[in-house]
mmCIF file with all atom_site columns, C-alpha atoms and ligand atoms in Angstrom:
data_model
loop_
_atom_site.group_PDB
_atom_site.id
_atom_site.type_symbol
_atom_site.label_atom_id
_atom_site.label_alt_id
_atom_site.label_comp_id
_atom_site.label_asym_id
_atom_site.label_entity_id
_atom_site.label_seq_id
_atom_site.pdbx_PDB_ins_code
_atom_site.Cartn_x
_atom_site.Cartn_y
_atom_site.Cartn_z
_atom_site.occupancy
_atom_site.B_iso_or_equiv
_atom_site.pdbx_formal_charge
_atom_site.auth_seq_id
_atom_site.auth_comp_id
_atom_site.auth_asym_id
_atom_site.auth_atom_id
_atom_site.pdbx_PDB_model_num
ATOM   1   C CA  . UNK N 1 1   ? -9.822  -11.289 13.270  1.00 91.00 ? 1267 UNK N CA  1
ATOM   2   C CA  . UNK N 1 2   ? -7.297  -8.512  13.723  1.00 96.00 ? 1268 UNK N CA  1
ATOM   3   C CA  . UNK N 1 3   ? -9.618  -5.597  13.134  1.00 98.00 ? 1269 UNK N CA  1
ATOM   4   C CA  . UNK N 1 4   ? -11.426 -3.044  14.852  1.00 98.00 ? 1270 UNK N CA  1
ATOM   5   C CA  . UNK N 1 5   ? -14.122 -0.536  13.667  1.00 98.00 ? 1271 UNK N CA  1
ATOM   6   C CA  . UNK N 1 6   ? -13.556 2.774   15.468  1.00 97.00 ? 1272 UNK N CA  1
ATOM   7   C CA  . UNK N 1 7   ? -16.172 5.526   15.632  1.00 97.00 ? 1273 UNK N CA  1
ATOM   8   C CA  . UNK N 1 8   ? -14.286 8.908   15.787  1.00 97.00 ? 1274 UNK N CA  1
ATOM   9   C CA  . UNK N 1 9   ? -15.754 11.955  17.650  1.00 97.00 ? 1275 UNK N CA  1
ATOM   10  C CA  . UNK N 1 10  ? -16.709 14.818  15.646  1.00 98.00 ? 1276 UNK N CA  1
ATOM   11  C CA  . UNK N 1 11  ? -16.603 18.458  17.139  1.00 98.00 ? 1277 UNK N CA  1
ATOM   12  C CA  . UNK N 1 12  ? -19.536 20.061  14.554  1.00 98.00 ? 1278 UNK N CA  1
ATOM   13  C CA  . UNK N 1 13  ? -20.373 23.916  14.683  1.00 98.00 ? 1279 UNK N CA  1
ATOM   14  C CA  . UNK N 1 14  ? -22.011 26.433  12.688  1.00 98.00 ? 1280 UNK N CA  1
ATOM   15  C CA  . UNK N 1 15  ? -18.247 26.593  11.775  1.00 98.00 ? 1281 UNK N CA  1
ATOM   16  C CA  . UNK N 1 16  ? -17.850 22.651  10.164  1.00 98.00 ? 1282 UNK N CA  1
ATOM   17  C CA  . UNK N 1 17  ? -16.949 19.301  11.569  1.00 98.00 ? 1283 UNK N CA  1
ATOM   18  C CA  . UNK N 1 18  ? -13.520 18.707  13.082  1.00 98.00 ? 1284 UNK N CA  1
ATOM   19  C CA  . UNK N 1 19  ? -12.296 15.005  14.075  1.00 98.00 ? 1285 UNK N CA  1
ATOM   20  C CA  . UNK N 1 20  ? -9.113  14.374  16.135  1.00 97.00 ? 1286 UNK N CA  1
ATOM   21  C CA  . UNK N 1 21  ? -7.033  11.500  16.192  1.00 97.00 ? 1287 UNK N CA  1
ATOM   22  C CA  . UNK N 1 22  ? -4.405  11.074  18.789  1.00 97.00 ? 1288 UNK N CA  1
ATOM   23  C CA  . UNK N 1 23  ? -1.789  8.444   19.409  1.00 98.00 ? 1289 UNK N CA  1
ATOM   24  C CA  . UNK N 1 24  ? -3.009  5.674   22.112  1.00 97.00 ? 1290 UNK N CA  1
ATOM   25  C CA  . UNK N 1 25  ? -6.342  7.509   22.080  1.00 96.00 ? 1291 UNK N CA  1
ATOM   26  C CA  . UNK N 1 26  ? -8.866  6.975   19.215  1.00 94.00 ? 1292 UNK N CA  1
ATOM   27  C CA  . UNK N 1 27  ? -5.310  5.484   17.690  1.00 97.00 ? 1293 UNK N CA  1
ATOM   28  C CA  . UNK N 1 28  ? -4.396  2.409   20.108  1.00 97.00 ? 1294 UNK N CA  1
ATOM   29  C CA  . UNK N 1 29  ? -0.655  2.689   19.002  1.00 98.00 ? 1295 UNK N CA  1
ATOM   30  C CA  . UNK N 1 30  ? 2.265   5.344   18.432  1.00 98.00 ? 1296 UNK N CA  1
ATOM   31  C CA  . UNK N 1 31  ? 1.751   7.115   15.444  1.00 98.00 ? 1297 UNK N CA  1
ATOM   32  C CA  . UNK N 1 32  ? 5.122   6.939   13.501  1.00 98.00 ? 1298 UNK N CA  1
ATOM   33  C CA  . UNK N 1 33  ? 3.953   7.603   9.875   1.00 98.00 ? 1299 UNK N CA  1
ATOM   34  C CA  . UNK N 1 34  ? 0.845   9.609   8.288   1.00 98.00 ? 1300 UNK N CA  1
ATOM   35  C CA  . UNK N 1 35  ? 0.309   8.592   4.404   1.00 98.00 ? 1301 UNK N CA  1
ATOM   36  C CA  . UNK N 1 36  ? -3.269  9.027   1.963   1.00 98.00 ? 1302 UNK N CA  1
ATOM   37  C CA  . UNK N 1 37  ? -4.224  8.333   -1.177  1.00 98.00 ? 1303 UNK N CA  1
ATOM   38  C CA  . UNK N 1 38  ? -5.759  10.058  -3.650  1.00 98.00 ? 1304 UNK N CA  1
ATOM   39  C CA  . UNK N 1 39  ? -6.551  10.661  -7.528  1.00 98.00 ? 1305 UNK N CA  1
ATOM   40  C CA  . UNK N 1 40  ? -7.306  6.591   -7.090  1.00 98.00 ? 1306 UNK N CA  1
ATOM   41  C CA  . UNK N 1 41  ? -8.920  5.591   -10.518 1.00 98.00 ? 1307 UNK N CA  1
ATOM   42  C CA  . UNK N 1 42  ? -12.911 3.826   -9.577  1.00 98.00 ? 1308 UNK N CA  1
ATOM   43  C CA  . UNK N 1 43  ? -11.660 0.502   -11.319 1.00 98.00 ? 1309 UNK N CA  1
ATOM   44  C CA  . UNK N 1 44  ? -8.256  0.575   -8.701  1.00 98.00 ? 1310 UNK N CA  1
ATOM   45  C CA  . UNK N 1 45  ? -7.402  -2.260  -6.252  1.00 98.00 ? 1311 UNK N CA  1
ATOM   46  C CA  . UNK N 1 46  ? -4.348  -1.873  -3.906  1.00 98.00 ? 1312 UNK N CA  1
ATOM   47  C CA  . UNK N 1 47  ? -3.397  -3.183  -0.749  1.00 98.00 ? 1313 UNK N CA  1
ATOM   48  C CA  . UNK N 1 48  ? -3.094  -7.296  -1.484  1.00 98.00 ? 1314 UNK N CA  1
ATOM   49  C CA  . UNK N 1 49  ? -0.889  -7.941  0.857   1.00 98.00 ? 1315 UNK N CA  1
ATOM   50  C CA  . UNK N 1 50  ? -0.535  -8.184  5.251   1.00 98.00 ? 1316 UNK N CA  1
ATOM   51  C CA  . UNK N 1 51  ? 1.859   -6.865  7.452   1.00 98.00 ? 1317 UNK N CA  1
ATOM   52  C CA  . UNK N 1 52  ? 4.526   -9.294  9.955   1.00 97.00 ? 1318 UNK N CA  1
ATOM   53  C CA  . UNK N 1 53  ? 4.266   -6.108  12.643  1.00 97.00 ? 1319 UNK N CA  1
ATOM   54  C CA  . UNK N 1 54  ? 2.449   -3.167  11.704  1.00 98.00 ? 1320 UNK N CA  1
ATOM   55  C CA  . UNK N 1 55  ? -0.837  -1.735  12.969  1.00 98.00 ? 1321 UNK N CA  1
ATOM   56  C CA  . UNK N 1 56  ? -2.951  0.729   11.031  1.00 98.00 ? 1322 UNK N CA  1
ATOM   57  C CA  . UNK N 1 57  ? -5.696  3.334   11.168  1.00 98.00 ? 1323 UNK N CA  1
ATOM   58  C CA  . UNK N 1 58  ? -7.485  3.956   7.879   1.00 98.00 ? 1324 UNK N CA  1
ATOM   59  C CA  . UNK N 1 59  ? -9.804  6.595   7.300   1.00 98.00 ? 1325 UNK N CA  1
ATOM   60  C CA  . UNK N 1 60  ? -11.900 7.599   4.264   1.00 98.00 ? 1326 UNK N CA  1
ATOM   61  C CA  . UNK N 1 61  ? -11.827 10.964  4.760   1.00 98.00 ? 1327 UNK N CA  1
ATOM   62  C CA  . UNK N 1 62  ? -13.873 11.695  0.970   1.00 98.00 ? 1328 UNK N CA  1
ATOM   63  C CA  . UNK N 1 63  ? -16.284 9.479   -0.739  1.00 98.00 ? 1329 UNK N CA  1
ATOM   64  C CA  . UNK N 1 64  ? -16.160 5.527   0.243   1.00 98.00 ? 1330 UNK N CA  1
ATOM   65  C CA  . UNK N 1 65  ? -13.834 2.735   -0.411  1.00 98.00 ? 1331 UNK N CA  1
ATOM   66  C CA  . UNK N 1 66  ? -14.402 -0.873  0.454   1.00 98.00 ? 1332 UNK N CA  1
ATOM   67  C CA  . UNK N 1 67  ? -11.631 -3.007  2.376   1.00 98.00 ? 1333 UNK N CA  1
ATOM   68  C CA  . UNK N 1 68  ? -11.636 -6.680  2.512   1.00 98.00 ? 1334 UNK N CA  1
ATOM   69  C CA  . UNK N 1 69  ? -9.682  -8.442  5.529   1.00 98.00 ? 1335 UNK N CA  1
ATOM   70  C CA  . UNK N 1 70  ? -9.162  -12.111 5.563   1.00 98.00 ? 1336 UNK N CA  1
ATOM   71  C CA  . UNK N 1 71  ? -6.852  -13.717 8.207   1.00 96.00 ? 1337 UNK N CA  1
ATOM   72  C CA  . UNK N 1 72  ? -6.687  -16.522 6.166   1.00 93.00 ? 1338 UNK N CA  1
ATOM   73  C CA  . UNK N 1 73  ? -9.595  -18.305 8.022   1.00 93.00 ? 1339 UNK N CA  1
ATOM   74  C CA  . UNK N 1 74  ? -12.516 -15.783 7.573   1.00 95.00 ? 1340 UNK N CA  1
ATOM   75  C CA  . UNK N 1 75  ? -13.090 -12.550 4.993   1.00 97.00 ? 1341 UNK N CA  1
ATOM   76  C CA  . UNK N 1 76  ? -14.863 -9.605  5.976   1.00 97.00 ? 1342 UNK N CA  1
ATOM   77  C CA  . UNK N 1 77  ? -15.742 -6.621  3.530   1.00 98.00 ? 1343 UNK N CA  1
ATOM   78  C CA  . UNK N 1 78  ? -15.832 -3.164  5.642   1.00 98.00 ? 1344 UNK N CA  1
ATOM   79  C CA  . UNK N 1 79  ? -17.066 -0.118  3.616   1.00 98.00 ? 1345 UNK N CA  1
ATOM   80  C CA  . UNK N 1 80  ? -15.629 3.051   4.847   1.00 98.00 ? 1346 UNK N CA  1
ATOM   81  C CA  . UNK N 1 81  ? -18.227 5.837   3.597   1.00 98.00 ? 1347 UNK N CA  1
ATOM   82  C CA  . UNK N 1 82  ? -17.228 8.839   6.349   1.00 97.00 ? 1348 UNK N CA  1
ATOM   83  C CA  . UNK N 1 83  ? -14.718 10.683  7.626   1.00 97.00 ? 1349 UNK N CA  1
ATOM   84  C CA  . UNK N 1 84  ? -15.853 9.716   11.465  1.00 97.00 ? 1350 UNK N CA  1
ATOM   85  C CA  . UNK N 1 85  ? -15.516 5.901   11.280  1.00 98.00 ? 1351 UNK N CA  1
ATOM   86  C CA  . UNK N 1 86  ? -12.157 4.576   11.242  1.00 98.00 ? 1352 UNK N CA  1
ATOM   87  C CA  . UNK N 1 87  ? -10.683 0.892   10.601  1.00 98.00 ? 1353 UNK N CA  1
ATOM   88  C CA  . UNK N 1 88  ? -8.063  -0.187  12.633  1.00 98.00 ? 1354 UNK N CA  1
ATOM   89  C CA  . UNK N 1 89  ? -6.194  -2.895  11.102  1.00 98.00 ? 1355 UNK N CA  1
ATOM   90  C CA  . UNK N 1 90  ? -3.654  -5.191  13.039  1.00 98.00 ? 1356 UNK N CA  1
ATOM   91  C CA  . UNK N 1 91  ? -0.736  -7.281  11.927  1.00 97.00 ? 1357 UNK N CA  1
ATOM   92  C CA  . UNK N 1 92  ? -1.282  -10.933 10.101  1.00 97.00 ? 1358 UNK N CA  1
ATOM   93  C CA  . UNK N 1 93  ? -4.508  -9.314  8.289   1.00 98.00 ? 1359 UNK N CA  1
ATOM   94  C CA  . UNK N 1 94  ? -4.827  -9.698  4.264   1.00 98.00 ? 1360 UNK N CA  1
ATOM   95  C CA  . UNK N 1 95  ? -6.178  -6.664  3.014   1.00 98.00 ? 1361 UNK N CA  1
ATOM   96  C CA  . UNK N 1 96  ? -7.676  -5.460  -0.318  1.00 98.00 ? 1362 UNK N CA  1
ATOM   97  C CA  . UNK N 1 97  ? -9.189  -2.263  -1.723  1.00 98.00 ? 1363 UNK N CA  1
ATOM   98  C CA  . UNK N 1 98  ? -11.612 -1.401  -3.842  1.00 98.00 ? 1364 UNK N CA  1
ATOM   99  C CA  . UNK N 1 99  ? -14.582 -0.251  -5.255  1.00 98.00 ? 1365 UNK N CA  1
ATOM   100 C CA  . UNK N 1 100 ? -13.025 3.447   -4.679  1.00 98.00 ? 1366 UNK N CA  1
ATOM   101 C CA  . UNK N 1 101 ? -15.767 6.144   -5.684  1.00 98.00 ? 1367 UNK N CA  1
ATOM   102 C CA  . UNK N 1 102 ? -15.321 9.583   -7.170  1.00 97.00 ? 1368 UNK N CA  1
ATOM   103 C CA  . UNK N 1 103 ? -12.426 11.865  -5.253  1.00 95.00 ? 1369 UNK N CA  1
ATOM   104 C CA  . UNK N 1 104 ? -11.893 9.388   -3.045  1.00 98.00 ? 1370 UNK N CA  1
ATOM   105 C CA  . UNK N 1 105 ? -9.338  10.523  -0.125  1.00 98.00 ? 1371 UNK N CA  1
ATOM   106 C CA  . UNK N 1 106 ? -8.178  7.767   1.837   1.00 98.00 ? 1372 UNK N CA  1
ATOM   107 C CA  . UNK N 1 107 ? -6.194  8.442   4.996   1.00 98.00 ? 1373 UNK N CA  1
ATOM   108 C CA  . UNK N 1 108 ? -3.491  5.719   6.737   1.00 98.00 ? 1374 UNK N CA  1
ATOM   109 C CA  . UNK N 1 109 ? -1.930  6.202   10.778  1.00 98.00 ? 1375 UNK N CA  1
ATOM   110 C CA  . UNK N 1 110 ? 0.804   3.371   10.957  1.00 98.00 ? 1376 UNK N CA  1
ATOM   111 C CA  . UNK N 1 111 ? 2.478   2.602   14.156  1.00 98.00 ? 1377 UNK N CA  1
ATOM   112 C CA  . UNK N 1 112 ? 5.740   2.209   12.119  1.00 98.00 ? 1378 UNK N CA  1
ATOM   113 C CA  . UNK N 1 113 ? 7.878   4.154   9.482   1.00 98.00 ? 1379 UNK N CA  1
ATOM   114 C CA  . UNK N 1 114 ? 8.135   1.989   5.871   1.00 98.00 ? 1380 UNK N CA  1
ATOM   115 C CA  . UNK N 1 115 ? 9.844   -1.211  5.967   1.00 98.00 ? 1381 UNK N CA  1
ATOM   116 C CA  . UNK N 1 116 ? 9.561   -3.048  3.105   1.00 97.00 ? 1382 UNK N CA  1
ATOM   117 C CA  . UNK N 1 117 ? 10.276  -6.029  5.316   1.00 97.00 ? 1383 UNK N CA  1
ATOM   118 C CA  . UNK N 1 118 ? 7.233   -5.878  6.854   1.00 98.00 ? 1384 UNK N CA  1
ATOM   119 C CA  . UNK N 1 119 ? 5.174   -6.879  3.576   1.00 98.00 ? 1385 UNK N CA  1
ATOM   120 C CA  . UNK N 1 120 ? 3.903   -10.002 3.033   1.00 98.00 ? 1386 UNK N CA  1
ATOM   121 C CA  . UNK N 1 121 ? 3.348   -9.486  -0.618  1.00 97.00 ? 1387 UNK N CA  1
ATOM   122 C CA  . UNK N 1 122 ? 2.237   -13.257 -1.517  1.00 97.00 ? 1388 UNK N CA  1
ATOM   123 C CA  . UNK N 1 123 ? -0.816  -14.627 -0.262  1.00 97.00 ? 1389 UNK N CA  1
ATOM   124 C CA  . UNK N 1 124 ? 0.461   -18.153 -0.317  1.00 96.00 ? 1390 UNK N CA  1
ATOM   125 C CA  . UNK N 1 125 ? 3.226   -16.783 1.912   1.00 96.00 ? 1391 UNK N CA  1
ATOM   126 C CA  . UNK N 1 126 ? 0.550   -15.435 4.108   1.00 97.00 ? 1392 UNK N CA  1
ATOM   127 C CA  . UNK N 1 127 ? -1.160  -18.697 4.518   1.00 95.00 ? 1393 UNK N CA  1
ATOM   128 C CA  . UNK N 1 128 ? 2.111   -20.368 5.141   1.00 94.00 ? 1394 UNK N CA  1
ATOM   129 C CA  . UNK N 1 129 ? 2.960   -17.680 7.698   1.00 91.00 ? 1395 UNK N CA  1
ATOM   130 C CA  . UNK N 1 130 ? -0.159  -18.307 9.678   1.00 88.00 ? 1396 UNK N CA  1
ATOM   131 C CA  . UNK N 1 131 ? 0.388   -22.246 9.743   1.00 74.00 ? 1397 UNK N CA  1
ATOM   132 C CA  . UNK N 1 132 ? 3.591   -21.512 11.435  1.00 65.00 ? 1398 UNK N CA  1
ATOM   133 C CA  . UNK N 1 133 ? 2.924   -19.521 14.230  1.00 57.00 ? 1399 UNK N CA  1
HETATM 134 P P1  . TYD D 2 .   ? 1.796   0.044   -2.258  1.00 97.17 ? 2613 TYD D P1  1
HETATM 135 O O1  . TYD D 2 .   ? 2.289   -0.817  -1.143  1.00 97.17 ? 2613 TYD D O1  1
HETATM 136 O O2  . TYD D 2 .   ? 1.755   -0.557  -3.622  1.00 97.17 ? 2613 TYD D O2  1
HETATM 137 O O3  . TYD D 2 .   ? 0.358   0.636   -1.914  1.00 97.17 ? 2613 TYD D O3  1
HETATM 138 P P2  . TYD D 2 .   ? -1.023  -0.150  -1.604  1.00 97.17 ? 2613 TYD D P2  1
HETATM 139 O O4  . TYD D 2 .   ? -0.746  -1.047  -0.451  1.00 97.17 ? 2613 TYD D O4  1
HETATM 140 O O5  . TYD D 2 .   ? -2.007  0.918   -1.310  1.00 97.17 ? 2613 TYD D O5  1
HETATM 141 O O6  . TYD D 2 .   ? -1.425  -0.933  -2.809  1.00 97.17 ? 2613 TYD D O6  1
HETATM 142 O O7  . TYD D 2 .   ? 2.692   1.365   -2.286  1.00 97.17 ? 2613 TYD D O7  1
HETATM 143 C C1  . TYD D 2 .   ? 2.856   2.157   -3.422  1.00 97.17 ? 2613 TYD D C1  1
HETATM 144 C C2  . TYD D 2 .   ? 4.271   2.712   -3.445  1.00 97.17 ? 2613 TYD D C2  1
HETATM 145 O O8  . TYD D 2 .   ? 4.472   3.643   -2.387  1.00 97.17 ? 2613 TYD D O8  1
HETATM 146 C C3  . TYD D 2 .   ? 5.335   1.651   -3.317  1.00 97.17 ? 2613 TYD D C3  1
HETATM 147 O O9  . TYD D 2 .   ? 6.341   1.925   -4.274  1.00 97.17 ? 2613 TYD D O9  1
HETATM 148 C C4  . TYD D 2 .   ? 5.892   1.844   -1.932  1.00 97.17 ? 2613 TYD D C4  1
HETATM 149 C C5  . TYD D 2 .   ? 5.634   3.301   -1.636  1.00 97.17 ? 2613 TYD D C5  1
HETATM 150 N N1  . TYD D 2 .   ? 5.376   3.616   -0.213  1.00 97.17 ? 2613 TYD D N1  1
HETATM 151 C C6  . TYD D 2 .   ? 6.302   4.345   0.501   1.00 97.17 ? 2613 TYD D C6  1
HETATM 152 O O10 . TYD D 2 .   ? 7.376   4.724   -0.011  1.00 97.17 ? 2613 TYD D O10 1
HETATM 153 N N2  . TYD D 2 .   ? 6.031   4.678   1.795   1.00 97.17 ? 2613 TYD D N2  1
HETATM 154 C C7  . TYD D 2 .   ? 4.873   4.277   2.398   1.00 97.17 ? 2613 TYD D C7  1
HETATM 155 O O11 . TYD D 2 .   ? 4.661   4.616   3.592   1.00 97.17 ? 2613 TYD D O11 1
HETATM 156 C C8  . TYD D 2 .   ? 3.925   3.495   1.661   1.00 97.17 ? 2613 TYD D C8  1
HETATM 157 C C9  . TYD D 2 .   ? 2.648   3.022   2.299   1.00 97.17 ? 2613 TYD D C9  1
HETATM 158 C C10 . TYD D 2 .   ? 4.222   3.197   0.355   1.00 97.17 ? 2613 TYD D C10 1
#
């Protein structure tokens, strides 16, 4: 499947913990748009949907979130839980979201600006995508 599991490097002092994430570095793409999430309600589920052409990074940078990923052939469930792991997420990849926790902060690196285009919104589209190509 389309994903990757990234562990990010963490610079940790006396002083706190500081994680960098650079374009074609921990982030195998250009980043072109920076977007999180927040105030997300415990009982929440986003996401449902894949992407024709866009790559992701998605970090949890407070509390823990669970993503499921299904290429329409296998599922995985991925719980992000800290701010130093991060899930890289490729194009033609369901993905869902839940089980958000408490102040959960979820960060998301995209190698492209919006384009609503880019959605596949339907997972029987999805499927039918995938048959295709
Ligand atoms: P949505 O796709 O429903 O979020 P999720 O995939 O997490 O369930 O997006 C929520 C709204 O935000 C929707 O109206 C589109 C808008 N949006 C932007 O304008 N720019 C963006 O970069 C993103 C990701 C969403």
């Amino acid at each position: 499947m389309n994903y990757k599991l990234i562990d990010l490097p963490v610079f940790e002092d006396e002083r706190g913990a500081l994680v960098p994430l650079e374009s074609m570095a921990e982030v195998p793409f250009e980043i072109k748009r920076v977007y999180f999430m927040y105030n997300i309600p415990t009982s929440a589920e986003r996401g449902f949907h894949a992407h024709k052409n866009l790559q992701q990074v998605v970090v949890c940078l407070r509390g823990a979130c669970k993503f499921i990923l299904d290429d329409g052939f296998d599922k995985q469930e991925i719980t992000l839980d800290r701010p130093n792991f991060g899930l890289y997420i490729g194009n033609n990849v369901w993905r869902e979201m839940k089980d958000f926790s408490e102040n959960c902060i979820v960060l998301v690196l995209a190698s492209d600006h919006y384009f609503e285009d880019d959605y596949i919104r339907d997972y029987n589209t999805f499927r039918a995508t995938l048959n295709k190509s």
